Amino acid sequence: MAEVILENVGKSFGAHSVLSGMNLTVKDGEFVVLVGPSGCGKSTTLQLIAGLEMATEGVIRIGGKDVTDLPPKARNIAMVFQSYALFPHMTVRDNIAFGPRLRHEGKDKIDSEIRNVADMLQIEQYLDRKPKALSGGQRQRVALARALVRRPGVFLMDEPLSNLDAKLRIEARSFLAKMHKDLGITTIYVTHDQSEAMTMGSRIVVMSNGRIEQSAPPLQIYNHPVNRFVADFIGSPAMNFFPVKVADGHLACERIAFDISLPDQLRGIDEGELALGVRPEHIHILPKGVADRENSATFRVDVVQHLGHETLLDLRAGEHHGICRAGAEEQVVPGETRQFEFDIEHAHLFDMTSGMRLTAQLSEPVDVHSTPKLG
Ligand code: ADP
Ligand code: MG
């Protein structure tokens, strides 16, 4: 059992608080991704779990044992860094054997362990090379091999794919996912890249400013973000936000000629200002000449980006800006003014000040008495 539990963990450097009130349980065999903008405390969290930094508050348990005050080697973990941290003067074989030799394992045992991991990571043919004679992707696999021969209870990975080019990164994602499936080692993976988080984790933990904003499976995070920060951070291009006024059972946005009937479940909500969040795939360009339709708005198309499998349209109306994800064959040209329909069933409403979501989606029932007070 190598479950990892953080109980109310905090970390300060002097008077500077970097993490606070972190509560997280990573189940045995789970693959959890910590994601968030640079500086939000992801690496610090991993280093606290590894024992490379000491928590200033709270308790860390690994495999049922309180490891809060234990050194890294007593924690049954292995860590892989973005920099790989390979010894440049040693061959791949010696790099991998370094740990087992330090632990005085027998030569035959070390040789057979190296054969196993080299076979699994497809690096047999490079064992006698030095790291500088390897590509970035190969070096990254050597770093993984070195971590794997420890047979750790927990794998900690800090942006291990950041130094790879885009194509290799996508290959390496599948590779790591397969390795996790085969070995089932509890893995905590850190990235600032939301698409890596969406594709790799069985659970995503979104962080900002040293706190956990939301912890849930990828699609739940995408479809039901708890607040505006998560809604904005996950998804590319990001969710569009428009300020709307609630009055007389309608949502209206100045300068964008739209007027949306408030869904039944939101009737009775206080009048005031809200942010309407709509993902680019939930704004649809209407055929030319289509007259006003319900839940539609007029925008000028500023930029048209043909990506091959889809077309992204930059929309503008006064100071409001948005992005629409249109079909690959969309023929609109920059400068055209068109009507766009909002798929309001999939839109979200956020409180302007707290950023909290009022409803997961407008189609979901909501208890208006539990929503934040607007004003
Ligand atoms: P992330 O990995 O999410 O980019 P980090 O965990 O590296 O973020 O850093 C979080 C915050 O902690 C940053 O503001 C960083 O400057 C600060 N920090 C990290 N390590 C130290 C340190 N040794 N001393 C002081 N501040 C630190
Ligand atoms: Mg970091």
Short mmCIF file of N, CA, C and O in Angstrom, two decimals, residues 51-149:
data_model
loop_
_atom_site.label_atom_id
_atom_site.label_comp_id
_atom_site.label_asym_id
_atom_site.label_seq_id
_atom_site.Cartn_x
_atom_site.Cartn_y
_atom_site.Cartn_z
N GLY A 51 10.33 14.81 0.84
CA GLY A 51 11.21 15.02 1.98
C GLY A 51 12.41 15.89 1.64
O GLY A 51 13.35 15.99 2.42
N LEU A 52 12.39 16.51 0.47
CA LEU A 52 13.49 17.42 0.09
C LEU A 52 13.30 18.78 0.75
O LEU A 52 14.23 19.56 0.86
N GLU A 53 12.06 19.07 1.13
CA GLU A 53 11.76 20.23 1.96
C GLU A 53 10.89 19.72 3.11
O GLU A 53 10.20 18.71 2.96
N MET A 54 10.93 20.41 4.24
CA MET A 54 10.14 19.97 5.39
C MET A 54 8.90 20.86 5.55
O MET A 54 9.00 22.08 5.43
N ALA A 55 7.78 20.22 5.83
CA ALA A 55 6.53 20.97 6.02
C ALA A 55 6.66 21.81 7.29
O ALA A 55 7.27 21.38 8.26
N THR A 56 6.09 23.01 7.26
CA THR A 56 6.08 23.81 8.49
C THR A 56 4.78 23.61 9.27
O THR A 56 4.64 24.06 10.39
N GLU A 57 3.82 22.93 8.63
CA GLU A 57 2.54 22.63 9.30
C GLU A 57 2.02 21.32 8.75
O GLU A 57 2.26 21.01 7.58
N GLY A 58 1.24 20.61 9.54
CA GLY A 58 0.50 19.46 9.05
C GLY A 58 1.29 18.17 9.05
O GLY A 58 2.42 18.10 9.53
N VAL A 59 0.64 17.12 8.51
CA VAL A 59 1.18 15.76 8.56
C VAL A 59 1.16 15.17 7.15
O VAL A 59 0.22 15.38 6.40
N ILE A 60 2.24 14.45 6.81
CA ILE A 60 2.30 13.73 5.53
C ILE A 60 2.43 12.24 5.83
O ILE A 60 3.29 11.84 6.63
N ARG A 61 1.55 11.45 5.22
CA ARG A 61 1.62 10.00 5.41
C ARG A 61 1.84 9.31 4.08
O ARG A 61 1.19 9.67 3.08
N ILE A 62 2.73 8.35 4.05
CA ILE A 62 2.93 7.53 2.85
C ILE A 62 2.80 6.07 3.27
O ILE A 62 3.48 5.63 4.20
N GLY A 63 1.90 5.35 2.58
CA GLY A 63 1.70 3.94 2.92
C GLY A 63 1.33 3.75 4.38
O GLY A 63 1.78 2.81 5.03
N GLY A 64 0.52 4.65 4.90
CA GLY A 64 0.04 4.49 6.26
C GLY A 64 1.01 4.97 7.34
O GLY A 64 0.68 5.00 8.51
N LYS A 65 2.24 5.36 6.91
CA LYS A 65 3.24 5.76 7.90
C LYS A 65 3.39 7.28 7.92
O LYS A 65 3.41 7.91 6.87
N ASP A 66 3.50 7.85 9.10
CA ASP A 66 3.75 9.29 9.22
C ASP A 66 5.22 9.55 8.85
O ASP A 66 6.13 9.14 9.56
N VAL A 67 5.41 10.22 7.70
CA VAL A 67 6.79 10.46 7.22
C VAL A 67 7.19 11.92 7.37
O VAL A 67 8.23 12.34 6.87
N THR A 68 6.33 12.71 8.04
CA THR A 68 6.53 14.16 8.08
C THR A 68 7.98 14.55 8.41
O THR A 68 8.51 15.48 7.82
N ASP A 69 8.59 13.83 9.34
CA ASP A 69 9.94 14.22 9.76
C ASP A 69 11.03 13.28 9.23
O ASP A 69 12.17 13.35 9.66
N LEU A 70 10.65 12.36 8.31
CA LEU A 70 11.64 11.39 7.83
C LEU A 70 12.41 11.93 6.62
O LEU A 70 11.89 12.71 5.84
N PRO A 71 13.66 11.49 6.45
CA PRO A 71 14.44 11.91 5.29
C PRO A 71 13.94 11.21 4.02
O PRO A 71 13.24 10.19 4.11
N PRO A 72 14.30 11.72 2.83
CA PRO A 72 13.81 11.17 1.57
C PRO A 72 13.99 9.65 1.46
O PRO A 72 13.07 8.95 1.02
N LYS A 73 15.14 9.14 1.88
CA LYS A 73 15.40 7.72 1.63
C LYS A 73 14.52 6.80 2.46
O LYS A 73 14.37 5.63 2.17
N ALA A 74 13.89 7.35 3.50
CA ALA A 74 13.00 6.52 4.31
C ALA A 74 11.54 6.62 3.86
O ALA A 74 10.64 6.15 4.54
N ARG A 75 11.31 7.24 2.68
CA ARG A 75 9.91 7.50 2.29
C ARG A 75 9.37 6.61 1.18
O ARG A 75 8.23 6.77 0.75
N ASN A 76 10.21 5.73 0.66
CA ASN A 76 9.74 4.79 -0.37
C ASN A 76 9.24 5.51 -1.64
O ASN A 76 8.24 5.15 -2.23
N ILE A 77 9.95 6.59 -2.02
CA ILE A 77 9.54 7.36 -3.19
C ILE A 77 10.70 7.45 -4.19
O ILE A 77 11.85 7.21 -3.83
N ALA A 78 10.39 7.75 -5.44
CA ALA A 78 11.43 8.09 -6.42
C ALA A 78 10.93 9.31 -7.16
O ALA A 78 9.74 9.45 -7.42
N MET A 79 11.87 10.21 -7.50
CA MET A 79 11.45 11.46 -8.12
C MET A 79 12.12 11.62 -9.48
O MET A 79 13.29 11.29 -9.65
N VAL A 80 11.35 12.11 -10.45
CA VAL A 80 11.90 12.41 -11.78
C VAL A 80 11.70 13.90 -12.02
O VAL A 80 10.60 14.42 -11.87
N PHE A 81 12.80 14.58 -12.40
CA PHE A 81 12.75 16.03 -12.58
C PHE A 81 12.74 16.40 -14.06
O PHE A 81 13.15 15.61 -14.91
N GLN A 82 12.36 17.64 -14.31
CA GLN A 82 12.40 18.19 -15.66
C GLN A 82 13.82 18.14 -16.25
O GLN A 82 14.03 17.88 -17.41
N SER A 83 14.81 18.37 -15.39
CA SER A 83 16.20 18.46 -15.87
C SER A 83 16.85 17.09 -16.07
O SER A 83 18.00 17.02 -16.48
N TYR A 84 16.15 15.99 -15.74
CA TYR A 84 16.66 14.61 -15.79
C TYR A 84 17.71 14.35 -14.73
O TYR A 84 17.78 13.27 -14.19
N ALA A 85 18.61 15.34 -14.48
CA ALA A 85 19.65 15.18 -13.45
C ALA A 85 20.48 13.91 -13.62
O ALA A 85 20.74 13.19 -12.65
N LEU A 86 20.88 13.60 -14.85
CA LEU A 86 21.76 12.44 -15.09
C LEU A 86 23.22 12.86 -14.86
O LEU A 86 23.56 14.02 -15.04
N PHE A 87 24.06 11.90 -14.46
CA PHE A 87 25.49 12.20 -14.34
C PHE A 87 26.11 12.16 -15.73
O PHE A 87 26.10 11.12 -16.40
N PRO A 88 26.67 13.28 -16.22
CA PRO A 88 27.13 13.35 -17.61
C PRO A 88 28.34 12.46 -17.90
O PRO A 88 28.50 11.97 -19.02
N HIS A 89 29.18 12.21 -16.88
CA HIS A 89 30.42 11.45 -17.12
C HIS A 89 30.18 9.95 -17.04
O HIS A 89 31.09 9.17 -17.26
N MET A 90 28.98 9.53 -16.69
CA MET A 90 28.70 8.08 -16.56
C MET A 90 27.87 7.59 -17.73
O MET A 90 27.05 8.34 -18.27
N THR A 91 28.05 6.32 -18.07
CA THR A 91 27.20 5.72 -19.11
C THR A 91 25.77 5.60 -18.57
O THR A 91 25.54 5.72 -17.35
N VAL A 92 24.86 5.32 -19.49
CA VAL A 92 23.47 5.09 -19.11
C VAL A 92 23.39 3.97 -18.07
O VAL A 92 22.72 4.09 -17.04
N ARG A 93 24.15 2.88 -18.33
CA ARG A 93 24.12 1.73 -17.42
C ARG A 93 24.54 2.16 -16.01
O ARG A 93 23.89 1.84 -15.02
N ASP A 94 25.65 2.93 -15.93
CA ASP A 94 26.14 3.35 -14.61
C ASP A 94 25.20 4.34 -13.94
O ASP A 94 25.06 4.34 -12.71
N ASN A 95 24.57 5.17 -14.75
CA ASN A 95 23.57 6.08 -14.20
C ASN A 95 22.45 5.30 -13.53
O ASN A 95 22.03 5.62 -12.41
N ILE A 96 21.98 4.26 -14.23
CA ILE A 96 20.86 3.48 -13.68
C ILE A 96 21.31 2.67 -12.46
O ILE A 96 20.56 2.52 -11.49
N ALA A 97 22.57 2.18 -12.52
CA ALA A 97 23.06 1.31 -11.44
C ALA A 97 23.49 2.09 -10.20
O ALA A 97 23.74 1.50 -9.16
N PHE A 98 23.56 3.41 -10.33
CA PHE A 98 24.12 4.22 -9.25
C PHE A 98 23.43 3.97 -7.90
O PHE A 98 24.09 3.68 -6.90
N GLY A 99 22.10 4.05 -7.91
CA GLY A 99 21.35 3.86 -6.66
C GLY A 99 21.52 2.46 -6.09
O GLY A 99 21.90 2.30 -4.92
N PRO A 100 21.25 1.43 -6.91
CA PRO A 100 21.40 0.06 -6.40
C PRO A 100 22.82 -0.23 -5.86
O PRO A 100 22.96 -0.92 -4.85
N ARG A 101 23.85 0.35 -6.51
CA ARG A 101 25.22 0.13 -6.00
C ARG A 101 25.40 0.80 -4.65
O ARG A 101 26.03 0.23 -3.75
N LEU A 102 24.83 2.01 -4.52
CA LEU A 102 24.91 2.69 -3.22
C LEU A 102 24.26 1.84 -2.13
O LEU A 102 24.68 1.86 -0.98
N ARG A 103 23.22 1.11 -2.54
CA ARG A 103 22.52 0.28 -1.55
C ARG A 103 23.18 -1.09 -1.41
O ARG A 103 22.62 -1.99 -0.77
N HIS A 104 24.36 -1.27 -2.05
CA HIS A 104 25.14 -2.51 -1.98
C HIS A 104 24.37 -3.73 -2.44
O HIS A 104 24.45 -4.79 -1.82
N GLU A 105 23.58 -3.54 -3.50
CA GLU A 105 22.91 -4.72 -4.06
C GLU A 105 23.95 -5.51 -4.84
O GLU A 105 24.92 -4.96 -5.36
N GLY A 106 23.74 -6.84 -4.96
CA GLY A 106 24.70 -7.70 -5.67
C GLY A 106 24.74 -7.39 -7.16
O GLY A 106 23.75 -6.92 -7.73
N LYS A 107 25.88 -7.69 -7.81
CA LYS A 107 26.06 -7.36 -9.22
C LYS A 107 25.03 -8.06 -10.11
O LYS A 107 24.44 -7.44 -11.00
N ASP A 108 24.80 -9.35 -9.86
CA ASP A 108 23.84 -10.09 -10.69
C ASP A 108 22.45 -9.48 -10.59
O ASP A 108 21.73 -9.35 -11.58
N LYS A 109 22.09 -9.13 -9.37
CA LYS A 109 20.76 -8.55 -9.14
C LYS A 109 20.65 -7.21 -9.88
O LYS A 109 19.65 -6.94 -10.56
N ILE A 110 21.71 -6.40 -9.77
CA ILE A 110 21.69 -5.09 -10.43
C ILE A 110 21.58 -5.28 -11.94
O ILE A 110 20.77 -4.64 -12.62
N ASP A 111 22.39 -6.21 -12.48
CA ASP A 111 22.36 -6.46 -13.94
C ASP A 111 20.97 -6.86 -14.40
O ASP A 111 20.47 -6.40 -15.42
N SER A 112 20.34 -7.72 -13.64
CA SER A 112 19.02 -8.19 -14.10
C SER A 112 17.97 -7.08 -13.96
O SER A 112 17.09 -6.94 -14.81
N GLU A 113 18.11 -6.26 -12.93
CA GLU A 113 17.18 -5.12 -12.80
C GLU A 113 17.35 -4.16 -13.97
O GLU A 113 16.37 -3.64 -14.52
N ILE A 114 18.61 -3.90 -14.34
CA ILE A 114 18.86 -2.97 -15.45
C ILE A 114 18.27 -3.54 -16.74
O ILE A 114 17.64 -2.82 -17.52
N ARG A 115 18.45 -4.86 -16.95
CA ARG A 115 17.87 -5.47 -18.16
C ARG A 115 16.35 -5.27 -18.20
O ARG A 115 15.78 -4.94 -19.22
N ASN A 116 15.73 -5.48 -17.04
CA ASN A 116 14.27 -5.34 -16.98
C ASN A 116 13.80 -3.94 -17.34
O ASN A 116 12.94 -3.76 -18.19
N VAL A 117 14.39 -2.95 -16.68
CA VAL A 117 13.89 -1.58 -16.92
C VAL A 117 14.29 -1.10 -18.32
O VAL A 117 13.53 -0.40 -18.98
N ALA A 118 15.48 -1.52 -18.79
CA ALA A 118 15.93 -1.08 -20.12
C ALA A 118 15.01 -1.65 -21.19
O ALA A 118 14.67 -0.99 -22.17
N ASP A 119 14.57 -2.89 -20.95
CA ASP A 119 13.66 -3.52 -21.90
C ASP A 119 12.32 -2.78 -21.90
O ASP A 119 11.78 -2.42 -22.94
N MET A 120 11.82 -2.51 -20.73
CA MET A 120 10.52 -1.86 -20.63
C MET A 120 10.56 -0.45 -21.24
O MET A 120 9.63 -0.02 -21.91
N LEU A 121 11.66 0.25 -21.05
CA LEU A 121 11.75 1.64 -21.52
C LEU A 121 12.42 1.73 -22.90
O LEU A 121 12.67 2.83 -23.40
N GLN A 122 12.72 0.59 -23.48
CA GLN A 122 13.33 0.54 -24.82
C GLN A 122 14.59 1.36 -24.93
O GLN A 122 14.75 2.19 -25.84
N ILE A 123 15.50 1.12 -23.99
CA ILE A 123 16.78 1.84 -24.06
C ILE A 123 17.96 0.85 -24.04
O ILE A 123 19.09 1.24 -23.77
N GLU A 124 17.68 -0.46 -24.33
CA GLU A 124 18.76 -1.46 -24.27
C GLU A 124 19.96 -1.04 -25.11
O GLU A 124 21.09 -1.21 -24.70
N GLN A 125 19.65 -0.50 -26.32
CA GLN A 125 20.76 -0.24 -27.25
C GLN A 125 21.59 0.98 -26.86
O GLN A 125 22.60 1.24 -27.48
N TYR A 126 21.16 1.69 -25.81
CA TYR A 126 21.92 2.90 -25.43
C TYR A 126 22.68 2.73 -24.12
O TYR A 126 23.26 3.68 -23.62
N LEU A 127 22.65 1.52 -23.54
CA LEU A 127 23.19 1.36 -22.19
C LEU A 127 24.64 1.78 -22.03
O LEU A 127 25.06 2.21 -20.97
N ASP A 128 25.42 1.65 -23.13
CA ASP A 128 26.84 2.00 -23.00
C ASP A 128 27.17 3.39 -23.49
O ASP A 128 28.34 3.78 -23.55
N ARG A 129 26.14 4.16 -23.85
CA ARG A 129 26.38 5.54 -24.27
C ARG A 129 26.37 6.47 -23.06
O ARG A 129 25.79 6.15 -22.02
N LYS A 130 26.96 7.65 -23.26
CA LYS A 130 26.86 8.69 -22.23
C LYS A 130 25.63 9.55 -22.56
O LYS A 130 25.21 9.63 -23.72
N PRO A 131 25.07 10.23 -21.56
CA PRO A 131 23.83 11.00 -21.79
C PRO A 131 23.92 11.99 -22.95
O PRO A 131 22.94 12.20 -23.66
N LYS A 132 25.10 12.59 -23.17
CA LYS A 132 25.15 13.61 -24.23
C LYS A 132 24.95 13.01 -25.63
O LYS A 132 24.64 13.74 -26.56
N ALA A 133 25.12 11.69 -25.74
CA ALA A 133 24.91 11.04 -27.04
C ALA A 133 23.47 10.54 -27.20
O ALA A 133 23.17 9.71 -28.04
N LEU A 134 22.57 11.08 -26.38
CA LEU A 134 21.15 10.67 -26.46
C LEU A 134 20.27 11.87 -26.79
O LEU A 134 20.62 13.01 -26.46
N SER A 135 19.13 11.60 -27.39
CA SER A 135 18.15 12.67 -27.63
C SER A 135 17.43 12.99 -26.32
O SER A 135 17.53 12.22 -25.35
N GLY A 136 16.70 14.11 -26.30
CA GLY A 136 15.97 14.50 -25.10
C GLY A 136 15.02 13.41 -24.63
O GLY A 136 14.92 13.10 -23.45
N GLY A 137 14.32 12.79 -25.57
CA GLY A 137 13.35 11.76 -25.23
C GLY A 137 14.03 10.54 -24.62
O GLY A 137 13.53 9.93 -23.67
N GLN A 138 15.22 10.19 -25.16
CA GLN A 138 15.96 9.04 -24.62
C GLN A 138 16.48 9.34 -23.22
O GLN A 138 16.40 8.50 -22.32
N ARG A 139 16.99 10.56 -23.04
CA ARG A 139 17.49 10.94 -21.70
C ARG A 139 16.37 10.88 -20.67
O ARG A 139 16.58 10.46 -19.54
N GLN A 140 15.19 11.32 -21.12
CA GLN A 140 14.06 11.33 -20.21
C GLN A 140 13.72 9.90 -19.79
O GLN A 140 13.40 9.64 -18.63
N ARG A 141 13.83 8.95 -20.74
CA ARG A 141 13.54 7.56 -20.40
C ARG A 141 14.61 6.97 -19.47
O ARG A 141 14.31 6.14 -18.61
N VAL A 142 15.88 7.43 -19.64
CA VAL A 142 16.93 6.97 -18.73
C VAL A 142 16.64 7.47 -17.31
O VAL A 142 16.78 6.71 -16.34
N ALA A 143 16.19 8.72 -17.22
CA ALA A 143 15.85 9.26 -15.89
C ALA A 143 14.72 8.44 -15.26
O ALA A 143 14.75 8.14 -14.06
N LEU A 144 13.75 8.03 -16.09
CA LEU A 144 12.67 7.18 -15.59
C LEU A 144 13.21 5.83 -15.14
O LEU A 144 12.80 5.30 -14.10
N ALA A 145 14.13 5.26 -15.95
CA ALA A 145 14.70 3.95 -15.63
C ALA A 145 15.40 4.02 -14.29
O ALA A 145 15.27 3.12 -13.45
N ARG A 146 16.13 5.10 -14.08
CA ARG A 146 16.87 5.24 -12.83
C ARG A 146 15.92 5.31 -11.63
O ARG A 146 16.20 4.79 -10.56
N ALA A 147 14.78 5.97 -11.86
CA ALA A 147 13.79 6.04 -10.79
C ALA A 147 13.12 4.68 -10.58
O ALA A 147 12.84 4.27 -9.45
N LEU A 148 12.88 3.96 -11.70
CA LEU A 148 12.16 2.68 -11.62
C LEU A 148 12.93 1.59 -10.89
O LEU A 148 12.34 0.76 -10.21
N VAL A 149 14.29 1.55 -11.04
CA VAL A 149 15.03 0.47 -10.38
C VAL A 149 14.94 0.57 -8.86
O VAL A 149 15.28 -0.37 -8.17
#
